[in-house]
Amino acid sequence: MGIGRQLVGFMPRRNIFLPTICIVLLIAAWTFRAPSSSVDRWLDTSAIRGTTSATPPLTPPFPHGPPSQSSQSSQSSHDNDVDLSAPDAPFVGWPLRRVCDEASWVHGLVYICDNNSGGIGNIRNYIQTCIRYGIEAGATGLVLPRIRERNETDLSDLFADYLPFNYMFDEKHFRNAFAANCPQITLYDDIKDIPGVGGDPYIEYVTPKKLGDRDGCDWKDQNRHTDRFNDQFHKWLNDPKRGRPSPSANHPRLIRFEWGVLWDWLIYRDGPEFANTFGGILKFNDQLLRLGKTALKNMHAYALANGVENGKFLGVHLRTESDALGFWPTYNTQTEAYLKQATKRGFEVAYIATGDPLEAQNFAGAAIEMARMRVVTKTDLLKGKDLEELESLSWDQQGLVDFIVLLGSDFFVGAMPSSFSVYMAMKRHLKTGGLYTRPYKVGTEGDGLSYLVGNYKKYWEGWLFMWDGMWP
Ligand SMILES: *[C@@H]1O[C@H](CO)[C@@H](O)[C@H](O)[C@H]1NC(C)=O
Ligand SMILES: *[C@@H]1O[C@H](CO)[C@@H](O)[C@H](O)[C@H]1NC(C)=O
């Protein structure tokens, strides 16, 4: 039975005529009233995806989004076929500019986002979450983020030393992104460079969630009150009990988060355009990009040399290193799931990323035996000077070379709740729909690009909330 007939069935027959006429009139009025240009804008999928040169590149169908004079790329015509899943995609700046234009800026308020630790997925989110809150608070100063070094003998010790931003990221790119789209913020190299701080800077610690009026909710729940953060934060900042003057050029107030503020900001609050571009402020540095691209090129060559059509390969993230937590999928669970995908999708070669060479060997053995699939790692693919350079890098930096190769794979398999794997699947998903893409369907093979094995039953215990708080 059709839906129409079901609905009709609920109505006394003589009453059908009037409601029908009303609906028809409403639809007609709405259609003719809407300016056709804006309707076209919404319906023109090529404009949305930015794949035609007839429309300005990546022009948002929103009044507040000025067309992208794409901060970094003067080659705006190239933006037409921008692929945001590429590791070196140009930064699309207008969504950031829109957020900055809407902020209420405060002289003398400076955010320090420098206790960023763990692997790439966590480090990015620490930095981005802190900056996003900083913009909302109207911080006109930001100290260039730094990265906490991981102890290479004890991988779970994440606080060995402070390393500069360019340990992983492209500093010039970051500065340009802010200069072009958020000029209200001044970037300081160091705390001592902030005007008026004096010799012994007083830094105030805050946990944004605590300002979130979170009565009755789970402590793990994100901060659902970010729209009110500005109000709440300034109430806290200017509370007479704190005994500090309001921030001003002469009396700066320095803010640092208590450690552990991540996956806290629901990315969809700022719209899909911002959600899918903000992460672009953190681009890998040139050395990592070069090594990663070389390894990717060599991977395709390896696949072709093995008779694989188009050089297709499976990307595997085996997350079983010593710092993996007890409740994560085991080696066997991961291997079984990955080889099942390999067989189902007919892959003959694979690239594996793992910080544990012994496990890589084990996996390669199982792959040949069970899926007739050859497996290589970055050290198999890089030669001579490139290999020397790779080996001079830290464990986490080498992981970024892996990241670039895996981004370029034809299908990716990883594990929940590794933030490296989650970031990978989200970044790869950006290939599917340009700036207006829908979110990745968590726990499925939905976009045909990635699958993460894991436990998807519990949103909090299973760390599924990461997907809602990570900017790819
Ligand atoms: C790294 O960890 C080892 C083993 O726990 C320890 O002996 C060493 O002091 C640590 N190094 C640093 C720089 O913290
Ligand atoms: C950074 O985070 C660690 C881990 O909680 C903490 O012990 C340390 O005090 C933090 N450092 C700063 C400067 O906030």
Short mmCIF file of C-alpha atoms and ligand atoms in Angstrom, two decimals:
data_model
loop_
_atom_site.label_atom_id
_atom_site.label_comp_id
_atom_site.label_asym_id
_atom_site.label_seq_id
_atom_site.Cartn_x
_atom_site.Cartn_y
_atom_site.Cartn_z
CA MET A 1 0.00 0.00 0.00
CA GLY A 2 1.39 3.37 -1.05
CA ILE A 3 2.07 6.14 1.42
CA GLY A 4 -0.45 8.39 -0.34
CA ARG A 5 -3.22 5.89 0.10
CA GLN A 6 -2.32 5.34 3.73
CA LEU A 7 -2.55 9.06 4.40
CA VAL A 8 -5.77 9.38 2.50
CA GLY A 9 -7.12 6.53 4.52
CA PHE A 10 -6.92 8.66 7.68
CA MET A 11 -8.94 11.50 6.24
CA PRO A 12 -12.68 11.75 5.72
CA ARG A 13 -13.03 11.87 1.94
CA ARG A 14 -14.89 15.15 1.67
CA ASN A 15 -11.99 16.95 3.39
CA ILE A 16 -9.34 16.01 0.86
CA PHE A 17 -9.99 18.73 -1.68
CA LEU A 18 -9.27 21.76 0.49
CA PRO A 19 -6.00 20.57 2.05
CA THR A 20 -4.76 19.45 -1.36
CA ILE A 21 -5.42 22.84 -2.90
CA CYS A 22 -3.70 24.53 0.04
CA ILE A 23 -0.60 22.40 -0.35
CA VAL A 24 -0.47 22.96 -4.10
CA LEU A 25 -0.79 26.70 -3.61
CA LEU A 26 1.88 26.73 -0.94
CA ILE A 27 4.32 24.84 -3.13
CA ALA A 28 3.57 27.12 -6.07
CA ALA A 29 3.97 30.26 -3.96
CA TRP A 30 7.25 29.04 -2.50
CA THR A 31 8.65 28.06 -5.88
CA PHE A 32 7.84 31.34 -7.62
CA ARG A 33 8.70 33.52 -4.68
CA ALA A 34 12.25 32.23 -4.23
CA PRO A 35 14.67 34.18 -6.40
CA SER A 36 15.65 31.73 -9.06
CA SER A 37 19.31 32.56 -8.76
CA SER A 38 19.51 31.35 -5.17
CA VAL A 39 17.59 28.20 -6.03
CA ASP A 40 20.04 27.58 -8.85
CA ARG A 41 22.89 28.14 -6.46
CA TRP A 42 21.63 25.41 -4.19
CA LEU A 43 20.86 23.03 -6.98
CA ASP A 44 23.98 23.59 -9.02
CA THR A 45 25.99 20.67 -7.83
CA SER A 46 28.96 21.64 -9.92
CA ALA A 47 29.14 24.95 -8.06
CA ILE A 48 28.84 23.07 -4.81
CA ARG A 49 31.55 20.66 -5.72
CA GLY A 50 33.59 23.37 -7.36
CA THR A 51 34.11 21.42 -10.53
CA THR A 52 33.15 23.93 -13.18
CA SER A 53 34.97 27.00 -14.32
CA ALA A 54 31.68 28.73 -15.17
CA THR A 55 31.12 29.62 -11.51
CA PRO A 56 33.66 31.33 -9.28
CA PRO A 57 35.74 28.78 -7.42
CA LEU A 58 34.30 27.52 -4.15
CA THR A 59 31.96 30.46 -3.82
CA PRO A 60 29.69 29.76 -0.91
CA PRO A 61 25.98 30.18 -1.41
CA PHE A 62 25.95 32.20 1.82
CA PRO A 63 25.95 35.94 2.19
CA HIS A 64 28.73 35.88 4.79
CA GLY A 65 31.17 33.81 2.81
CA PRO A 66 33.15 35.95 0.46
CA PRO A 67 34.50 34.06 -2.52
CA SER A 68 37.74 32.34 -1.76
CA GLN A 69 40.62 34.56 -2.76
CA SER A 70 42.20 31.43 -1.45
CA SER A 71 44.68 32.74 1.02
CA GLN A 72 47.58 30.71 -0.12
CA SER A 73 46.82 30.04 -3.72
CA SER A 74 46.74 32.90 -6.11
CA GLN A 75 45.99 30.14 -8.64
CA SER A 76 42.29 30.37 -7.85
CA SER A 77 41.33 28.60 -11.05
CA HIS A 78 43.07 25.53 -9.65
CA ASP A 79 40.65 25.59 -6.73
CA ASN A 80 37.99 24.36 -9.12
CA ASP A 81 39.23 20.84 -8.82
CA VAL A 82 40.59 21.03 -5.31
CA ASP A 83 40.69 17.66 -3.61
CA LEU A 84 40.59 18.28 0.13
CA SER A 85 41.68 14.73 0.82
CA ALA A 86 45.14 15.46 -0.63
CA PRO A 87 47.84 15.93 2.01
CA ASP A 88 48.85 19.22 0.39
CA ALA A 89 45.38 20.48 -0.58
CA PRO A 90 45.27 24.28 -0.75
CA PHE A 91 43.80 25.94 2.30
CA VAL A 92 40.25 27.13 1.67
CA GLY A 93 40.03 30.12 3.95
CA TRP A 94 36.59 31.70 3.70
CA PRO A 95 34.92 29.50 6.34
CA LEU A 96 37.62 30.50 8.83
CA ARG A 97 37.22 34.13 7.81
CA ARG A 98 33.50 33.90 8.42
CA VAL A 99 34.05 32.54 11.93
CA CYS A 100 36.66 35.23 12.66
CA ASP A 101 34.43 37.99 11.30
CA GLU A 102 31.69 36.92 13.70
CA ALA A 103 33.92 36.82 16.79
CA SER A 104 34.09 39.59 19.44
CA TRP A 105 37.77 40.43 19.76
CA VAL A 106 39.40 41.38 23.03
CA HIS A 107 42.72 43.22 23.27
CA GLY A 108 45.23 41.60 25.56
CA LEU A 109 43.59 38.16 25.61
CA VAL A 110 46.14 35.55 24.56
CA TYR A 111 45.70 31.79 24.19
CA ILE A 112 48.64 29.47 24.67
CA CYS A 113 48.05 26.11 22.99
CA ASP A 114 51.27 24.28 23.73
CA ASN A 115 50.68 21.04 25.64
CA ASN A 116 49.88 19.04 22.51
CA SER A 117 50.84 15.42 22.89
CA GLY A 118 50.42 11.91 21.48
CA GLY A 119 50.20 10.88 17.84
CA ILE A 120 49.12 13.06 14.94
CA GLY A 121 45.38 12.57 15.48
CA ASN A 122 45.56 13.81 19.06
CA ILE A 123 48.09 16.56 18.47
CA ARG A 124 46.04 18.10 15.69
CA ASN A 125 42.90 18.02 17.77
CA TYR A 126 44.55 19.55 20.82
CA ILE A 127 45.78 22.45 18.70
CA GLN A 128 42.57 22.93 16.75
CA THR A 129 40.26 22.68 19.75
CA CYS A 130 42.33 25.22 21.65
CA ILE A 131 42.41 27.62 18.70
CA ARG A 132 38.70 27.24 18.01
CA TYR A 133 37.90 28.12 21.62
CA GLY A 134 40.40 30.96 21.44
CA ILE A 135 38.62 32.50 18.45
CA GLU A 136 35.29 32.16 20.23
CA ALA A 137 36.73 33.88 23.28
CA GLY A 138 38.03 36.68 21.06
CA ALA A 139 41.69 36.07 21.81
CA THR A 140 43.65 38.58 19.75
CA GLY A 141 46.89 36.82 20.58
CA LEU A 142 47.98 33.24 20.02
CA VAL A 143 51.35 31.77 20.86
CA LEU A 144 52.56 29.53 18.05
CA PRO A 145 51.61 26.00 19.15
CA ARG A 146 54.36 23.61 20.15
CA ILE A 147 54.39 19.82 20.30
CA ARG A 148 55.28 17.61 23.24
CA GLU A 149 57.93 15.06 22.36
CA ARG A 150 57.21 11.38 22.85
CA ASN A 151 59.80 9.36 24.74
CA GLU A 152 61.10 6.81 22.22
CA THR A 153 62.01 4.24 24.87
CA ASP A 154 58.66 4.52 26.58
CA LEU A 155 56.08 5.26 23.89
CA SER A 156 53.35 5.96 26.40
CA ASP A 157 55.41 8.79 27.94
CA LEU A 158 54.15 11.74 25.92
CA PHE A 159 55.85 14.64 27.67
CA ALA A 160 59.58 14.33 27.12
CA ASP A 161 60.24 17.86 25.81
CA TYR A 162 58.78 20.73 23.80
CA LEU A 163 59.36 20.63 20.05
CA PRO A 164 58.67 23.44 17.61
CA PHE A 165 55.58 23.60 15.39
CA ASN A 166 57.58 22.68 12.30
CA TYR A 167 58.49 19.33 13.87
CA MET A 168 55.34 18.16 12.07
CA PHE A 169 53.70 21.11 10.36
CA ASP A 170 54.32 23.86 7.83
CA GLU A 171 54.73 27.05 9.85
CA LYS A 172 54.57 29.45 6.91
CA HIS A 173 51.33 27.88 5.72
CA PHE A 174 49.85 28.23 9.22
CA ARG A 175 50.87 31.88 9.50
CA ASN A 176 49.52 32.68 6.04
CA ALA A 177 46.19 31.02 6.81
CA PHE A 178 45.72 33.31 9.81
CA ALA A 179 47.16 36.44 8.25
CA ALA A 180 44.81 36.11 5.28
CA ASN A 181 41.63 35.02 7.02
CA CYS A 182 41.89 35.92 10.67
CA PRO A 183 44.04 39.08 10.79
CA GLN A 184 42.50 39.95 14.16
CA ILE A 185 44.87 37.41 15.72
CA THR A 186 48.56 38.17 16.28
CA LEU A 187 50.80 35.13 16.38
CA TYR A 188 53.64 35.24 18.90
CA ASP A 189 56.69 33.02 18.63
CA ASP A 190 57.03 32.84 22.37
CA ILE A 191 55.26 33.85 25.55
CA LYS A 192 57.95 36.42 26.28
CA ASP A 193 57.11 38.22 23.01
CA ILE A 194 53.62 39.17 24.22
CA PRO A 195 53.58 42.91 24.95
CA GLY A 196 53.22 43.72 28.64
CA VAL A 197 53.78 40.22 30.10
CA GLY A 198 56.94 41.10 31.98
CA GLY A 199 59.53 38.67 33.30
CA ASP A 200 57.36 36.15 35.12
CA PRO A 201 54.23 35.56 33.06
CA TYR A 202 51.11 34.64 34.99
CA ILE A 203 49.24 31.92 33.11
CA GLU A 204 45.67 31.03 33.99
CA TYR A 205 44.36 27.49 33.48
CA VAL A 206 40.86 26.70 32.32
CA THR A 207 38.82 23.64 31.28
CA PRO A 208 36.16 24.94 28.88
CA LYS A 209 33.69 22.15 29.61
CA LYS A 210 33.49 23.31 33.21
CA LEU A 211 31.99 26.54 31.92
CA GLY A 212 29.42 24.61 29.92
CA ASP A 213 26.45 24.47 32.32
CA ARG A 214 26.55 20.71 32.06
CA ASP A 215 24.13 19.79 34.82
CA GLY A 216 23.12 16.17 34.59
CA CYS A 217 25.26 15.05 31.69
CA ASP A 218 28.04 12.48 31.40
CA TRP A 219 31.51 13.96 31.96
CA LYS A 220 32.58 12.48 28.64
CA ASP A 221 29.90 14.37 26.75
CA GLN A 222 31.26 17.11 24.52
CA ASN A 223 30.72 20.71 25.31
CA ARG A 224 27.30 21.24 23.80
CA HIS A 225 27.26 24.80 24.96
CA THR A 226 29.98 26.25 22.77
CA ASP A 227 27.62 28.92 21.42
CA ARG A 228 27.62 30.43 24.91
CA PHE A 229 31.33 29.94 25.54
CA ASN A 230 32.20 33.58 24.95
CA ASP A 231 29.79 34.77 27.64
CA GLN A 232 30.71 32.09 30.13
CA PHE A 233 34.42 32.48 29.58
CA HIS A 234 34.40 36.25 30.07
CA LYS A 235 32.27 35.91 33.17
CA TRP A 236 34.92 33.56 34.53
CA LEU A 237 37.78 35.77 33.33
CA ASN A 238 36.39 38.95 34.82
CA ASP A 239 35.09 37.43 38.03
CA PRO A 240 36.32 39.80 40.78
CA LYS A 241 37.32 36.69 42.78
CA ARG A 242 40.09 36.08 40.24
CA GLY A 243 41.54 39.41 41.27
CA ARG A 244 42.94 40.30 37.84
CA PRO A 245 42.35 43.36 35.70
CA SER A 246 40.27 42.87 32.57
CA PRO A 247 42.49 42.06 29.61
CA SER A 248 43.85 45.07 27.75
CA ALA A 249 46.90 45.89 25.67
CA ASN A 250 48.80 46.84 28.84
CA HIS A 251 47.46 44.04 31.00
CA PRO A 252 47.42 40.87 28.91
CA ARG A 253 45.69 37.80 30.29
CA LEU A 254 47.31 34.50 29.28
CA ILE A 255 45.14 31.39 29.01
CA ARG A 256 46.22 27.78 28.85
CA PHE A 257 43.95 24.74 28.93
CA GLU A 258 44.28 22.07 31.53
CA TRP A 259 45.64 19.01 29.77
CA GLY A 260 43.16 16.71 28.08
CA VAL A 261 40.87 19.15 26.26
CA LEU A 262 40.19 17.33 23.03
CA TRP A 263 37.22 16.03 20.98
CA ASP A 264 35.40 18.71 22.93
CA TRP A 265 33.99 20.99 20.23
CA LEU A 266 31.22 19.56 18.06
CA ILE A 267 32.60 20.34 14.63
CA TYR A 268 29.21 20.56 12.92
CA ARG A 269 28.34 23.66 14.97
CA ASP A 270 30.32 25.74 12.48
CA GLY A 271 28.77 24.16 9.38
CA PRO A 272 30.20 21.56 7.01
CA GLU A 273 32.34 24.12 5.17
CA PHE A 274 34.28 25.02 8.29
CA ALA A 275 34.27 21.44 9.57
CA ASN A 276 35.93 20.26 6.38
CA THR A 277 38.46 23.04 5.91
CA PHE A 278 39.61 24.19 9.36
CA GLY A 279 41.97 21.21 9.63
CA GLY A 280 43.81 22.62 6.62
CA ILE A 281 45.62 25.10 8.90
CA LEU A 282 47.83 22.16 9.88
CA LYS A 283 49.65 20.99 6.78
CA PHE A 284 52.56 18.56 7.10
CA ASN A 285 55.96 20.14 6.63
CA ASP A 286 57.76 19.94 3.29
CA GLN A 287 60.17 17.20 4.29
CA LEU A 288 57.37 14.88 5.41
CA LEU A 289 55.30 15.65 2.32
CA ARG A 290 58.25 14.94 0.04
CA LEU A 291 59.14 11.63 1.70
CA GLY A 292 55.50 10.58 1.83
CA LYS A 293 54.90 11.37 -1.82
CA THR A 294 58.07 9.55 -2.85
CA ALA A 295 57.00 6.48 -0.89
CA LEU A 296 53.52 6.68 -2.47
CA LYS A 297 54.98 6.94 -5.96
CA ASN A 298 57.22 3.95 -5.25
CA MET A 299 54.23 2.04 -3.88
CA HIS A 300 52.31 2.50 -7.12
CA ALA A 301 55.41 1.45 -9.06
CA TYR A 302 55.72 -1.64 -6.87
CA ALA A 303 52.09 -2.56 -7.53
CA LEU A 304 52.50 -2.07 -11.28
CA ALA A 305 55.68 -4.15 -11.27
CA ASN A 306 53.63 -6.91 -9.67
CA GLY A 307 51.16 -6.77 -12.51
CA VAL A 308 48.45 -4.91 -10.59
CA GLU A 309 46.18 -2.86 -12.83
CA ASN A 310 46.46 0.92 -12.22
CA GLY A 311 48.91 0.27 -9.39
CA LYS A 312 46.04 -0.20 -6.93
CA PHE A 313 46.88 -1.08 -3.35
CA LEU A 314 45.28 -1.60 0.03
CA GLY A 315 46.36 0.70 2.88
CA VAL A 316 46.63 -0.96 6.27
CA HIS A 317 47.06 0.64 9.68
CA LEU A 318 47.95 -2.07 12.16
CA ARG A 319 47.62 -0.47 15.57
CA THR A 320 49.21 -2.88 18.01
CA GLU A 321 52.24 -0.99 19.29
CA SER A 322 53.24 -1.08 22.93
CA ASP A 323 51.20 2.00 23.84
CA ALA A 324 47.93 0.62 22.43
CA LEU A 325 45.38 0.23 25.19
CA GLY A 326 43.95 -3.05 26.41
CA PHE A 327 40.44 -2.63 25.06
CA TRP A 328 41.56 -1.94 21.49
CA PRO A 329 41.13 -4.63 18.82
CA THR A 330 43.91 -7.22 19.12
CA TYR A 331 46.42 -8.18 16.43
CA ASN A 332 44.25 -11.17 15.50
CA THR A 333 41.04 -9.15 15.28
CA GLN A 334 42.69 -6.52 13.13
CA THR A 335 44.46 -9.02 10.86
CA GLU A 336 41.33 -11.07 10.31
CA ALA A 337 39.23 -8.01 9.46
CA TYR A 338 41.89 -6.54 7.16
CA LEU A 339 42.48 -9.74 5.21
CA LYS A 340 38.75 -10.23 4.81
CA GLN A 341 38.57 -6.81 3.15
CA ALA A 342 41.62 -7.61 1.02
CA THR A 343 40.02 -10.79 -0.29
CA LYS A 344 36.60 -9.25 -0.77
CA ARG A 345 38.06 -6.35 -2.75
CA GLY A 346 40.63 -8.38 -4.64
CA PHE A 347 43.78 -6.57 -3.53
CA GLU A 348 47.06 -8.19 -4.52
CA VAL A 349 49.39 -5.73 -2.80
CA ALA A 350 49.19 -3.73 0.39
CA TYR A 351 51.09 -1.06 2.25
CA ILE A 352 51.25 -1.48 5.99
CA ALA A 353 51.80 1.23 8.57
CA THR A 354 52.81 0.12 12.00
CA GLY A 355 55.42 1.33 14.40
CA ASP A 356 56.25 -2.30 15.19
CA PRO A 357 58.39 -3.99 12.47
CA LEU A 358 57.89 -7.47 13.93
CA GLU A 359 54.10 -7.21 13.67
CA ALA A 360 54.49 -5.94 10.11
CA GLN A 361 56.37 -9.15 9.29
CA ASN A 362 53.73 -11.30 10.96
CA PHE A 363 51.01 -9.56 9.01
CA ALA A 364 52.91 -9.93 5.73
CA GLY A 365 53.19 -13.69 6.34
CA ALA A 366 49.49 -14.03 7.07
CA ALA A 367 48.58 -11.91 4.04
CA ILE A 368 50.51 -14.10 1.61
CA GLU A 369 49.11 -17.25 3.12
CA MET A 370 45.49 -16.24 3.51
CA ALA A 371 44.92 -13.61 0.83
CA ARG A 372 47.80 -14.12 -1.63
CA MET A 373 48.61 -10.47 -1.05
CA ARG A 374 52.13 -9.00 -0.85
CA VAL A 375 52.75 -6.44 1.86
CA VAL A 376 55.43 -3.76 2.06
CA THR A 377 56.39 -0.98 4.46
CA LYS A 378 57.97 2.43 4.00
CA THR A 379 61.45 1.04 4.59
CA ASP A 380 60.96 -1.35 1.65
CA LEU A 381 59.93 1.51 -0.61
CA LEU A 382 62.42 4.26 0.21
CA LYS A 383 66.01 3.90 -0.94
CA GLY A 384 69.37 5.59 -0.50
CA LYS A 385 69.20 9.18 0.73
CA ASP A 386 65.43 9.01 1.21
CA LEU A 387 65.77 5.99 3.47
CA GLU A 388 68.54 7.66 5.47
CA GLU A 389 66.37 10.71 5.87
CA LEU A 390 63.41 8.60 6.98
CA GLU A 391 65.53 6.83 9.55
CA SER A 392 66.72 10.13 10.97
CA LEU A 393 63.11 11.01 11.84
CA SER A 394 61.31 10.24 15.07
CA TRP A 395 58.71 7.50 15.49
CA ASP A 396 55.82 9.97 15.18
CA GLN A 397 57.32 11.81 12.20
CA GLN A 398 57.76 8.50 10.39
CA GLY A 399 54.11 7.86 11.12
CA LEU A 400 53.28 10.93 9.04
CA VAL A 401 55.12 9.47 6.05
CA ASP A 402 52.88 6.44 6.51
CA PHE A 403 49.90 8.73 6.72
CA ILE A 404 50.57 10.25 3.30
CA VAL A 405 50.96 6.85 1.63
CA LEU A 406 47.78 5.55 3.26
CA LEU A 407 45.86 8.65 2.14
CA GLY A 408 46.77 7.67 -1.41
CA SER A 409 45.68 4.04 -1.07
CA ASP A 410 42.67 2.70 -2.95
CA PHE A 411 41.04 1.34 0.17
CA PHE A 412 42.03 1.90 3.78
CA VAL A 413 41.64 -0.41 6.75
CA GLY A 414 42.38 0.73 10.28
CA ALA A 415 41.26 0.30 13.85
CA MET A 416 38.95 2.04 16.27
CA PRO A 417 39.55 3.98 18.41
CA SER A 418 42.90 5.06 16.99
CA SER A 419 42.73 8.78 16.28
CA PHE A 420 45.26 8.18 13.48
CA SER A 421 42.79 5.80 11.79
CA VAL A 422 39.82 8.07 12.45
CA TYR A 423 41.64 11.09 11.03
CA MET A 424 42.59 8.99 7.99
CA ALA A 425 39.01 7.88 7.27
CA MET A 426 37.68 11.43 7.75
CA LYS A 427 40.36 12.99 5.56
CA ARG A 428 39.82 10.39 2.82
CA HIS A 429 36.09 11.05 3.00
CA LEU A 430 36.69 14.65 1.88
CA LYS A 431 37.23 13.22 -1.60
CA THR A 432 33.55 12.42 -1.85
CA GLY A 433 31.70 15.71 -1.87
CA GLY A 434 33.84 18.83 -1.77
CA LEU A 435 33.11 21.39 0.91
CA TYR A 436 29.51 20.36 1.33
CA THR A 437 30.16 16.72 1.98
CA ARG A 438 28.09 14.84 4.51
CA PRO A 439 29.93 13.28 7.43
CA TYR A 440 31.47 9.85 7.17
CA LYS A 441 29.02 7.14 8.18
CA VAL A 442 30.78 5.80 11.24
CA GLY A 443 31.23 2.04 11.53
CA THR A 444 30.34 1.26 7.92
CA GLU A 445 32.04 0.87 4.55
CA GLY A 446 29.68 3.61 3.47
CA ASP A 447 31.88 5.80 1.30
CA GLY A 448 33.71 2.88 -0.27
CA LEU A 449 37.07 4.32 0.77
CA SER A 450 37.73 3.08 4.29
CA TYR A 451 36.80 0.59 6.97
CA LEU A 452 37.81 0.68 10.64
CA VAL A 453 37.50 -2.50 12.66
CA GLY A 454 36.38 -2.02 16.24
CA ASN A 455 33.57 -1.91 18.68
CA TYR A 456 30.86 0.48 17.64
CA LYS A 457 28.35 -0.39 20.32
CA LYS A 458 28.98 2.36 22.81
CA TYR A 459 29.30 5.99 21.85
CA TRP A 460 31.31 6.95 24.94
CA GLU A 461 33.12 3.78 26.02
CA GLY A 462 34.00 3.02 22.41
CA TRP A 463 35.23 6.56 21.80
CA LEU A 464 32.86 7.09 18.89
CA PHE A 465 32.52 10.71 19.95
CA MET A 466 35.91 11.34 18.35
CA TRP A 467 34.15 11.41 14.98
CA ASP A 468 32.07 14.36 16.09
CA GLY A 469 34.95 16.34 17.53
CA MET A 470 37.70 15.95 14.94
CA TRP A 471 38.37 18.39 12.11
CA PRO A 472 39.87 16.34 9.25
C1 LIG B 1 62.38 8.01 28.62
O1 LIG B 1 61.96 6.86 29.28
C2 LIG B 1 63.00 6.15 29.89
C3 LIG B 1 62.43 4.82 30.41
O2 LIG B 1 61.28 5.06 31.19
C4 LIG B 1 63.65 7.01 30.97
O3 LIG B 1 64.71 6.31 31.58
C5 LIG B 1 64.15 8.31 30.33
O4 LIG B 1 64.64 9.17 31.32
C6 LIG B 1 63.04 9.00 29.56
N1 LIG B 1 63.62 10.12 28.80
C7 LIG B 1 63.14 11.36 28.87
C8 LIG B 1 63.80 12.36 28.01
O5 LIG B 1 62.16 11.67 29.57
C1 LIG B 2 50.84 19.09 30.17
O1 LIG B 2 50.08 17.91 30.40
C2 LIG B 2 50.63 17.02 31.37
C3 LIG B 2 49.78 15.78 31.42
O2 LIG B 2 48.68 15.93 32.15
C4 LIG B 2 50.70 17.73 32.71
O3 LIG B 2 51.30 16.87 33.66
C5 LIG B 2 51.53 19.01 32.58
O4 LIG B 2 51.49 19.72 33.78
C6 LIG B 2 50.98 19.88 31.46
N1 LIG B 2 51.88 20.99 31.25
C7 LIG B 2 51.45 22.24 31.16
C8 LIG B 2 52.50 23.26 30.95
O5 LIG B 2 50.28 22.54 31.25
#
